[in-house]
XYZ file of C-alpha atoms in Angstrom:
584
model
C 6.924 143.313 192.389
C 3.669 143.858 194.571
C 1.591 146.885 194.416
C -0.960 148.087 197.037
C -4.236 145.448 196.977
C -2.745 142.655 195.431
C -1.980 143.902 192.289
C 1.159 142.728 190.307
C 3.359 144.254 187.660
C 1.948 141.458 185.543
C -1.750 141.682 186.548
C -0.744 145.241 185.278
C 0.283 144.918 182.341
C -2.028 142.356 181.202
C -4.342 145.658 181.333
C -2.363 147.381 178.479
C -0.076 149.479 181.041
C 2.863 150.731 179.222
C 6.092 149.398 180.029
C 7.433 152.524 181.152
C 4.694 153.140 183.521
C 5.760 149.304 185.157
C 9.562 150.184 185.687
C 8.447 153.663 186.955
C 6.060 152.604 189.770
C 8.772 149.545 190.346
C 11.300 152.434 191.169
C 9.096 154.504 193.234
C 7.824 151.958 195.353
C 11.074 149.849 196.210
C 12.031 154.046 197.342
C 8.900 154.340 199.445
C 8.062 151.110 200.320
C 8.818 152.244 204.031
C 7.243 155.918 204.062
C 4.238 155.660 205.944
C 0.868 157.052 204.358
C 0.242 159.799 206.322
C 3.854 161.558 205.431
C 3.398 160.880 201.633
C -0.184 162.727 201.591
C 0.328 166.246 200.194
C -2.282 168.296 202.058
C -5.691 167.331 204.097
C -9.147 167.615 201.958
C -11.660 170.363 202.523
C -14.217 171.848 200.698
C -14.183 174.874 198.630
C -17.722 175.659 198.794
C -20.513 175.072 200.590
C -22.496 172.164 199.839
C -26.473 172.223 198.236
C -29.149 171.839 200.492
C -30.672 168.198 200.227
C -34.894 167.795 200.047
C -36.225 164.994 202.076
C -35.259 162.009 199.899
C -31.729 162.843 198.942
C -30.913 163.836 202.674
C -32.658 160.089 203.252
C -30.269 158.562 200.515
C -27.473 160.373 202.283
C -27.588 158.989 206.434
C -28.072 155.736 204.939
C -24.712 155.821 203.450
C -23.192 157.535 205.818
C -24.607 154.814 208.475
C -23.089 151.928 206.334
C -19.746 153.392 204.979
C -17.392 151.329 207.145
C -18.149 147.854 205.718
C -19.205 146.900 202.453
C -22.482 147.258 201.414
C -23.747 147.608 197.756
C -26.433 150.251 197.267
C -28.451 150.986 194.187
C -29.587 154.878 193.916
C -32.108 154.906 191.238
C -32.901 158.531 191.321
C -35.033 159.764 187.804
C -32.949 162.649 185.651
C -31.927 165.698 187.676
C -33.161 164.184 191.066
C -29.536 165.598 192.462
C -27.615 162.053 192.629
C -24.088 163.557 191.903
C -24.951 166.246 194.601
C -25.592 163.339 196.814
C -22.398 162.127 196.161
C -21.005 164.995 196.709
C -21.581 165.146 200.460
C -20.979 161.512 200.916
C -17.685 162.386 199.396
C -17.032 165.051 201.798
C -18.013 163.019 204.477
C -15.446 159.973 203.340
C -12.462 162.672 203.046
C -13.263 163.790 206.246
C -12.375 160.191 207.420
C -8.912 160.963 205.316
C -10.522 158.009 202.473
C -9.937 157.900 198.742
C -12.527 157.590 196.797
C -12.390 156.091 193.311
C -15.742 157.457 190.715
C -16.434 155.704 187.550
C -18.076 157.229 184.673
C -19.180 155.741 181.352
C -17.557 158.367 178.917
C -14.308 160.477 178.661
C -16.531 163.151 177.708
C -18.264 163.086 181.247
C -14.545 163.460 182.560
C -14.431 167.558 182.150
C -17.699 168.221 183.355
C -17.281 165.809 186.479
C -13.821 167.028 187.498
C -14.947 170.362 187.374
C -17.712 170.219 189.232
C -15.398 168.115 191.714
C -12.968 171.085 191.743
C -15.514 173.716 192.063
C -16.744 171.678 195.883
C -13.215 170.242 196.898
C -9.978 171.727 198.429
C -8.578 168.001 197.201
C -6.424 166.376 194.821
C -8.522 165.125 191.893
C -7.651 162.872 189.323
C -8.516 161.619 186.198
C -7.807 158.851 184.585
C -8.775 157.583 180.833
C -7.345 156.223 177.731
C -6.537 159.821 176.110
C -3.707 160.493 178.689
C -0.042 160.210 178.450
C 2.433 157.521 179.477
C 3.758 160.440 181.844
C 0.010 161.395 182.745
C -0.992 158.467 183.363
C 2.433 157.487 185.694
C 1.594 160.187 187.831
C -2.104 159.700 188.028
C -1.597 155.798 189.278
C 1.255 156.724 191.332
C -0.518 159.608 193.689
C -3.061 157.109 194.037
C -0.857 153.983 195.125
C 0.581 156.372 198.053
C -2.774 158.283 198.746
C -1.512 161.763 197.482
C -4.794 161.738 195.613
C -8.013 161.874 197.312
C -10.540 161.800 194.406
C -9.763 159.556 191.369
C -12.611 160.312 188.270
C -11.846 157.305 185.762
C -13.497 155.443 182.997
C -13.891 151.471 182.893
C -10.053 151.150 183.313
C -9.433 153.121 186.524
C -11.091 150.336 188.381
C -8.007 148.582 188.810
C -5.985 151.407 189.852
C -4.219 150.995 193.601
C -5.575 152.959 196.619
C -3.451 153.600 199.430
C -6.533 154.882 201.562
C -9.937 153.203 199.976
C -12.909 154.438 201.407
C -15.847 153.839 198.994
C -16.140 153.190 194.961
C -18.927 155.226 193.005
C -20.332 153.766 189.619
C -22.282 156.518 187.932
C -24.751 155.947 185.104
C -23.606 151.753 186.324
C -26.411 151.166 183.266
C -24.135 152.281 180.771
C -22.536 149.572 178.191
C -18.956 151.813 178.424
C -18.635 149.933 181.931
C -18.234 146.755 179.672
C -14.691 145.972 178.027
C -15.846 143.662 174.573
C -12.668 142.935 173.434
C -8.956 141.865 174.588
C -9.195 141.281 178.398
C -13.182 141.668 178.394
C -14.634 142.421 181.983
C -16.411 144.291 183.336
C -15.888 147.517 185.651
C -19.169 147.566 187.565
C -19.149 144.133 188.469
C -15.312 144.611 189.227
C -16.363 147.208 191.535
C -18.669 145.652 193.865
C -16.239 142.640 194.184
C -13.080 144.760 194.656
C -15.510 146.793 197.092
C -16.381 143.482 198.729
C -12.725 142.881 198.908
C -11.695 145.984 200.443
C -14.193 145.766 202.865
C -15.941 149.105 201.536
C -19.238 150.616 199.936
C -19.836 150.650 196.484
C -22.627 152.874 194.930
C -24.072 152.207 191.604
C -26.408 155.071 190.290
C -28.350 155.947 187.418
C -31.918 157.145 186.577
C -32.315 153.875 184.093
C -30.838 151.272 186.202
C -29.603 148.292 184.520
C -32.417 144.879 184.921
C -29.443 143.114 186.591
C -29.154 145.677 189.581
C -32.771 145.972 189.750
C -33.391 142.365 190.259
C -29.993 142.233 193.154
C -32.455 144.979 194.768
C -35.200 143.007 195.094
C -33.022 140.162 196.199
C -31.496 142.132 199.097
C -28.184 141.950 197.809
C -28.178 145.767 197.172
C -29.519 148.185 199.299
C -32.505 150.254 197.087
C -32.162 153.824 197.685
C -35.109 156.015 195.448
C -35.131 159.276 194.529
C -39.035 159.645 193.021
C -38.659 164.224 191.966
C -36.388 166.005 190.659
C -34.226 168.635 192.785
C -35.345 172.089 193.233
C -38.520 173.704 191.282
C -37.333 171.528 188.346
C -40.167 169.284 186.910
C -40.435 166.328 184.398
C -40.621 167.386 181.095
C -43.990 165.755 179.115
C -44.365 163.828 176.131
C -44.882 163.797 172.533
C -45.612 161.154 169.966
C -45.288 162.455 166.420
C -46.748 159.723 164.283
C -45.173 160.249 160.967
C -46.649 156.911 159.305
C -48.025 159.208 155.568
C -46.164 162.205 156.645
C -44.493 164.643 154.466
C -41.524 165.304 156.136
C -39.137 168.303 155.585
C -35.297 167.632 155.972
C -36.215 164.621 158.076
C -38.716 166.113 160.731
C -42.372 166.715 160.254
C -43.588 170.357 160.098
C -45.203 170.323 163.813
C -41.174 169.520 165.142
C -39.925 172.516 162.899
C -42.246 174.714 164.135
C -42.117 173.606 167.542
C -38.285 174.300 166.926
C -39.169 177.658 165.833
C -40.752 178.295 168.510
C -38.152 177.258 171.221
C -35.511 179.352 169.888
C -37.636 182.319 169.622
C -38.517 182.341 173.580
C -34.737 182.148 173.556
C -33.879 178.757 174.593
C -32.149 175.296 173.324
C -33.032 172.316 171.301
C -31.610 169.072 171.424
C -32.060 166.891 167.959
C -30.871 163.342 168.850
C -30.270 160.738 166.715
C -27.825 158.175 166.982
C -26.149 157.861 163.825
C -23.067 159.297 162.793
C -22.101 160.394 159.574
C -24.431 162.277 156.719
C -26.037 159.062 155.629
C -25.946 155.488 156.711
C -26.012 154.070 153.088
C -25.396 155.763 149.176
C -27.312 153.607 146.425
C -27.997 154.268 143.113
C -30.740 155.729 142.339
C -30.567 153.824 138.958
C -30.257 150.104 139.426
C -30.374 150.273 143.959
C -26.649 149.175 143.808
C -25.342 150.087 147.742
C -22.195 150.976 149.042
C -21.011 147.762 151.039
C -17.990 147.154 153.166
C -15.866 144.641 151.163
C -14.164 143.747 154.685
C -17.492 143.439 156.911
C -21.221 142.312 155.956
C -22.176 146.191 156.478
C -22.687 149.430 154.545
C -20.873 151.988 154.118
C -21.925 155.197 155.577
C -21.205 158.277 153.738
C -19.503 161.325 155.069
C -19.063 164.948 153.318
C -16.470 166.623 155.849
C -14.448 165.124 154.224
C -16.097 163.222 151.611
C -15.673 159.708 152.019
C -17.414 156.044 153.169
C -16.620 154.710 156.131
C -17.376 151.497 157.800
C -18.126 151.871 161.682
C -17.335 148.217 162.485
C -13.793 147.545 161.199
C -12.950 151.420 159.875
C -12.393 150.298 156.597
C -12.556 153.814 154.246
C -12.621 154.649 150.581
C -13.344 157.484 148.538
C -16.646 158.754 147.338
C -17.040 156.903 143.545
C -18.279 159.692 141.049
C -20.009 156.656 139.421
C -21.977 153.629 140.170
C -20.032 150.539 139.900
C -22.783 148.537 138.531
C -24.620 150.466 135.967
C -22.375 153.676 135.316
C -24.984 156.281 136.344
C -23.990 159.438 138.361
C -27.076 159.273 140.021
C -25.537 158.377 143.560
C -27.912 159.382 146.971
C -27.510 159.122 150.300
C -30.134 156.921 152.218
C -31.217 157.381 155.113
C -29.792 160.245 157.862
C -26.978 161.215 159.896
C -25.721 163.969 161.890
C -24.159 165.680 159.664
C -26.969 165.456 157.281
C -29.052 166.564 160.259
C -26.656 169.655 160.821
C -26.708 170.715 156.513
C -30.848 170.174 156.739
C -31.236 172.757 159.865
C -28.545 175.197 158.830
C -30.438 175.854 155.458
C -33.479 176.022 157.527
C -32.646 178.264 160.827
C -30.193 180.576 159.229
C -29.713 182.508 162.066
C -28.952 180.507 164.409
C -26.258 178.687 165.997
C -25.890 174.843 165.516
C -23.567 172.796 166.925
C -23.266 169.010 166.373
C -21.432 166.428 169.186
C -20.639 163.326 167.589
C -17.657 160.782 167.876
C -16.170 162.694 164.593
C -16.561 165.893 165.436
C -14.744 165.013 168.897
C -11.089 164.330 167.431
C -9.169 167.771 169.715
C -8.519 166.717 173.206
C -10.556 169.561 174.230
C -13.343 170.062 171.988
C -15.625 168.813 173.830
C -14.900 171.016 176.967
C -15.088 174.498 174.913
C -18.066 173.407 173.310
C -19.973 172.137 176.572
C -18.956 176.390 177.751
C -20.715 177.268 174.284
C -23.400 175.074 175.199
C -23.939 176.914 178.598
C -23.600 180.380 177.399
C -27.441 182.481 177.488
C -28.112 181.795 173.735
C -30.819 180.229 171.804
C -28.898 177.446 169.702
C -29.659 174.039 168.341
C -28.153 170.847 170.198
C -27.244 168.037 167.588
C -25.709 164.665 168.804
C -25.361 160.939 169.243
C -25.448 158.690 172.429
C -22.641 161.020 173.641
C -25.118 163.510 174.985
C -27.452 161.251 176.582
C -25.376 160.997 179.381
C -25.558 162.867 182.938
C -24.892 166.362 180.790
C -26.676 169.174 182.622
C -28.034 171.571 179.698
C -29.848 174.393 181.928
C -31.354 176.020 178.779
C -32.678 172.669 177.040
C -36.563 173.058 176.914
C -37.245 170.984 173.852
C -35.579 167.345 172.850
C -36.687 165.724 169.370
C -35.892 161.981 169.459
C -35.327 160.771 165.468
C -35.003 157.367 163.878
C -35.808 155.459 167.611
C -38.099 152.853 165.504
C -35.049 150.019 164.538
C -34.306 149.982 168.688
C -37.922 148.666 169.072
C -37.592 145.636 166.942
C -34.206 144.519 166.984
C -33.529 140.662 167.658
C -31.071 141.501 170.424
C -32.947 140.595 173.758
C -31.611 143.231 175.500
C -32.334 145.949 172.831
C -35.817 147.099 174.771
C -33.852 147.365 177.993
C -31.645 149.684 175.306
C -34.123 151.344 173.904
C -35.971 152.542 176.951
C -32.900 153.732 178.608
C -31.946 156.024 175.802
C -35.188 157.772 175.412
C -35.197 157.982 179.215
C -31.568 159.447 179.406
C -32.091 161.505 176.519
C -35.336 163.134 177.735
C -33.884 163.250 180.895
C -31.862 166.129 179.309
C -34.873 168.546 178.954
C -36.125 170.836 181.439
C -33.206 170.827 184.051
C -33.442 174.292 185.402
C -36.100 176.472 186.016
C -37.678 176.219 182.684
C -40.165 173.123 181.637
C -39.190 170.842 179.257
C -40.939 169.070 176.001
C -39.822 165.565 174.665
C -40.935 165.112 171.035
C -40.553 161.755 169.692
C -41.118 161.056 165.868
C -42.020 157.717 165.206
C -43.720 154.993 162.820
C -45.266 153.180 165.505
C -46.584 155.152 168.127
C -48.994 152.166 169.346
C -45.897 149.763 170.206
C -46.599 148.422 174.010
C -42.719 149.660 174.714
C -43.434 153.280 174.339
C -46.508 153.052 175.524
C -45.539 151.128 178.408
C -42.684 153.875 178.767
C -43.847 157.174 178.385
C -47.453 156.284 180.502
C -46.165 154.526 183.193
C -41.966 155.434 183.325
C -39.089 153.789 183.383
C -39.691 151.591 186.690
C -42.765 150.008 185.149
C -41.426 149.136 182.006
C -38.189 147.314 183.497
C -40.482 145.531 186.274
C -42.525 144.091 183.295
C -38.918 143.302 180.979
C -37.967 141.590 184.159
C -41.072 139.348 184.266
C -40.671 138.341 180.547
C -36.825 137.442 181.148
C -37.819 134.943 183.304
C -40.348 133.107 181.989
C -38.212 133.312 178.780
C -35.060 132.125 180.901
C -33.160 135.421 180.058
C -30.725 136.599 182.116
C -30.740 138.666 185.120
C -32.397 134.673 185.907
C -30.396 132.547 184.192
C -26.904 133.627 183.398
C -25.381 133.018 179.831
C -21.866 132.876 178.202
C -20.723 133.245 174.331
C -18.158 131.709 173.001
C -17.142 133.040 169.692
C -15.126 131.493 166.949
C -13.755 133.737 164.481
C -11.820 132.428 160.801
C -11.120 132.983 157.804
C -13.939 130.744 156.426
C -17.209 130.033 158.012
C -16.919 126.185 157.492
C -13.774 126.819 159.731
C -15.329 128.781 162.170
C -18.701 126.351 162.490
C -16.523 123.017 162.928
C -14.774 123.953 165.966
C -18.055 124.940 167.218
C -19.772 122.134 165.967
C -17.515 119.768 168.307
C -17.470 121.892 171.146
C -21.272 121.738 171.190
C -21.533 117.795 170.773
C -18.968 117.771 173.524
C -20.758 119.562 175.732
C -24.468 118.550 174.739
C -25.406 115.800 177.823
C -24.001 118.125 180.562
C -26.381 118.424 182.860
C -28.430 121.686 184.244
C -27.227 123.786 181.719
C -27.974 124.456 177.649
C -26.109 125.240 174.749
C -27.396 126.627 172.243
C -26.140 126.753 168.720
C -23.670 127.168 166.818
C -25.098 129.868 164.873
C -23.891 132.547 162.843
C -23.564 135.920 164.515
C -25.965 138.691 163.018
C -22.905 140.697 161.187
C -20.914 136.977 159.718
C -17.950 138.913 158.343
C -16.345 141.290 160.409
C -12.733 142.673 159.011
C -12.660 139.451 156.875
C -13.017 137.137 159.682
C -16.199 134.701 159.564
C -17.719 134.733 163.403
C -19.878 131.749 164.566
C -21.293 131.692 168.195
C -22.164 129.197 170.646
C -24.103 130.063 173.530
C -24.144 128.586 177.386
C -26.922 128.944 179.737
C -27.669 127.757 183.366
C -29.995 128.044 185.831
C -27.759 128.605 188.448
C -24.241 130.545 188.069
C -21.951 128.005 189.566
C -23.847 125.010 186.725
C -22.472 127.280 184.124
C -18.874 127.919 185.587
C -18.378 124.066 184.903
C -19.966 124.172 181.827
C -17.511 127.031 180.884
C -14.591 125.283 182.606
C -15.759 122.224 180.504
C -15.525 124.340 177.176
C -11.944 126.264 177.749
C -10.750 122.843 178.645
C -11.742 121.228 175.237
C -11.072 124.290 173.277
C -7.546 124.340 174.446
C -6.806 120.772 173.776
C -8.473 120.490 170.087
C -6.427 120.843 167.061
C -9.007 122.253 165.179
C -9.148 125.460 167.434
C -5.609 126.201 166.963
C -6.451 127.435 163.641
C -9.297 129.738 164.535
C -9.528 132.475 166.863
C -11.923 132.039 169.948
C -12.866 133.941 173.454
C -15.287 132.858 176.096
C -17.477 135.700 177.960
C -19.863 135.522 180.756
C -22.659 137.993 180.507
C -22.159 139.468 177.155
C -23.802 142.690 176.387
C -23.598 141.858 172.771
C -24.166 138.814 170.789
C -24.158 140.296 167.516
């Protein structure tokens, strides 16, 4: 049966759609196959409030899409942190309803979801939507279904909810389109930027990708012409950037972690009454235990990885296949009791600052401490209350979160992103300190960014913090290309996973030698990939490059059709993927 833009019960459920979800929008739409859109619509969109006032450059940003929001047209708003890019949506949004158009937002993280759909609510007389993996079967029925017959007016999804049917499309917003979340990595991998500006090309509408780090790919389709640049250069209101700090810790004595200028500075913040965000993006209260004996170290007997330790509850974990075991009392090598943990984690953070600030409030945001549906929304109203507390957290919080009372940020453990083998890990790197600072200072109040590093002379952050975020991606570009990196010459992985490595390496071995005269194009490898074992499975990668995209479509048509006709790779398990974010 055919849904609204093409897309099949199949196509569907390909995506992981339950079953039950299939037979119920079957029923419904052989019932209202004939009702015409305007009777199934519920009510007409309005607003609920009045909307901001713009300065000069978002009211710029803004006639630009509303002069170009019958057609489609890709723009790019690269606006730095708290220039007012959701408010510009906003009003573009209220200009598209007025039009009676859907509009379908994407955001990186469920955890955006709340805040997002409540700021939605708070502008729009509309019905909003959202859409992400923690909803029901029923939830999610409904959710797809007002949207296939244009009930809904605002849909507010992660990476998934680009495929969802529109009765009524009128434009598709990417927000924070830098983020990794857009990209699917395993199963059906795509991924949902790229999805949206063809679907938006398909539909014959605008797409807007924003983000205050955007990604080296949409830079460089800026400068081609193939998006449309809009810039937002200050930040809305009074509000200013906040300045930074390089701690160089290199012969430091450090207490709990942090050096005694970021305690006191700490001190200081709460005492004027305000907020501190600690970041540092490792979960857990350590990322290894060793002996303090004979160095033995807690390894993953699944995965070439350690096993971080956690104390609420105590027990090791591995992050990559989620193998756990108990806490040993005694070292498996030598006997001794003398067991540590190496190394820091939030919760280690969160112990370390509690015996320190006694009196005040600390609250962590991590992936663990996220398990209740709706912890993260009471905590975010804790957050907000007028009360000096202290902000700990992962990647989670580096992410469009407006924290009004955030004066001072403290970056930790940033050094490993500097000088990881990854290609993209700079482009990584910068974008986190960026997004994280970007966290500081939002209101009326200034802000501080303290970063605590071993290497306060590497070009990167130097590059960074002197010159911002535009500078250091137009000189990343310019070393991508003379390196033959993408954005300028697009690559594919194919990955070979078995049970041995000999296994996985032979398949690879002949794919390579199969493929090695083709011309314009190069393959590189095999090779090992960084972490070997992963849940007992030995991974081996091959990788494709091209000059130009359609050279390495062959070469990837080539590959599938060997792949699928050798014996050898019946007995492993393999994937091909353009653009991979990872190749670890």
């Amino acid at each position: 049966t055919e849904h609204a833009n093409g897309l099949t019960l199949i196509t569907l459920n390909s995506l992981g759609i339950p079953s039950p979800i299939l037979k119920a929008l079957q029923k419904k739409q052989l019932a209202e196959t004939h009702q015409p859109t305007h009777i199934r619509q519920t009510f007409a969109a309005g607003l609920a409030e009045a909307a901001l006032l713009l300065n000069a450059e978002q009211q710029q940003a803004l006639d630009q899409l509303q002069q170009n929001d019958n057609a489609f047209q890709c723009f790019l708003l690269d606006g730095i942190t708290g220039s007012g890019k959701t408010e510009i949506y906003l009003q573009w949004i209220a200009h598209l309803l007025n039009q009676n158009k859907q509009v379908l937002v994407l955001v990186p993280e469920i955890g955006l979801t709340p805040q997002t759909l409540a700021r939605f609510k708070q502008r729009f007389h509309a019905r909003i939507l959202v859409l992400h993996s923690k909803l029901t079967d029923k939830e999610r029925l409904e959710a797809w279904h007002a949207a296939y017959t244009g009930e809904a007016h605002i849909i507010i999804g992660t990476r998934s909810a680009i495929f969802i049917p529109l009765a009524r499309p009128g434009a598709i917003i990417v927000d924070e389109e830098h983020d990794a979340s857009f990209k699917q990595q395993s199963g059906f991998r795509y991924s949902a930027r790229d999805l949206a500006v063809y679907r938006g090309k398909l539909e014959q509408i605008p797409v807007l990708l924003g983000s205050a780090t955007p990604s080296l790919e949409s830079l460089k389709n800026s400068a081609q012409g193939r998006y449309q640049l809009l810039r937002l250069l200050h930040r809305a209101g009074n509000a200013q950037l906040p300045s930074f700090k390089l701690i160089d810790i290199r012969n430091s004595e450090l207490i709990h972690g942090f050096s005694p200028q970021v305690l006191q500075a700490i001190k200081a913040t709460l005492e004027k009454g305000e907020q501190v965000l600690i970041f540092i993006n490792r979960r857990g209260y350590a990322p290894s235990l060793i002996c303090h004996h004979c160095g033995w170290i807690g390894q993953c007997t699944h995965c070439d990885a350690h096993l971080t330790l956690y104390t609420q509850p105590p027990r090791l974990l591995c992050h990559h296949c989620g193998h756990g075991q108990a806490v040993p009392k005694f070292c498996p090598h030598c006997q001794s009791s003398d067991l540590r943990g190496l190394g820091l984690g939030t919760e280690r953070i969160e112990e370390n600052l509690a015996d320190y600030f006694t009196q005040h409030k600390i609250i962590r945001i991590d992936r663990d401490s996220m398990r209740n549906k709706n912890a993260f929304q009471q905590l975010l109203a804790e957050i907000h209350q007028p009360q000096p507390l202290i902000l700990i957290g992962t990647q989670m919080l580096a992410k469009g979160h407006h924290f009004p009372l955030v004066t001072l940020v403290v970056l930790l453990e940033i050094d490993a992103g500097l000088y990881t083998s990854d290609f993209r890990g700079p482009e990584r790197t910068a974008q986190l300190i960026i997004q994280v600072a970007g966290r500081a200072g939002r209101a009326e109040r200034p802000g501080q960014v303290w970063l605590q590093t071993r290497t306060p002379d590497h070009p990167l952050l130097m590059n960074l913090l002197q010159e911002g975020y535009s500078a250091f991606a137009h000189n990343e570009l310019a070393q991508r290309q003379a390196a033959h990196l993408p954005p300028f010459y697009p690559m594919a992985l194919i990955r070979a996973e078995a049970k041995s490595s000999a296994q996985a390496h032979q398949v690879l071995q002949q794919l390579a030698q199969y493929l090695y005269d083709t011309p314009n194009a190069q393959v590189l490898g095999p090779i090992p990939a960084l972490m070997e074992k992963k849940a007992n499975y030995y991974r081996a990668h091959l990788l494709l490059s091209a000059e130009k995209s359609i050279d390495l479509q062959k070469l990837l048509a080539q590959a599938v059709y060997f792949l699928d006709h050798l014996p050898e790779a019946k007995k492993v398990r393999w994937w091909a993927e353009r653009d991979p974010l990872e190749v670890t």
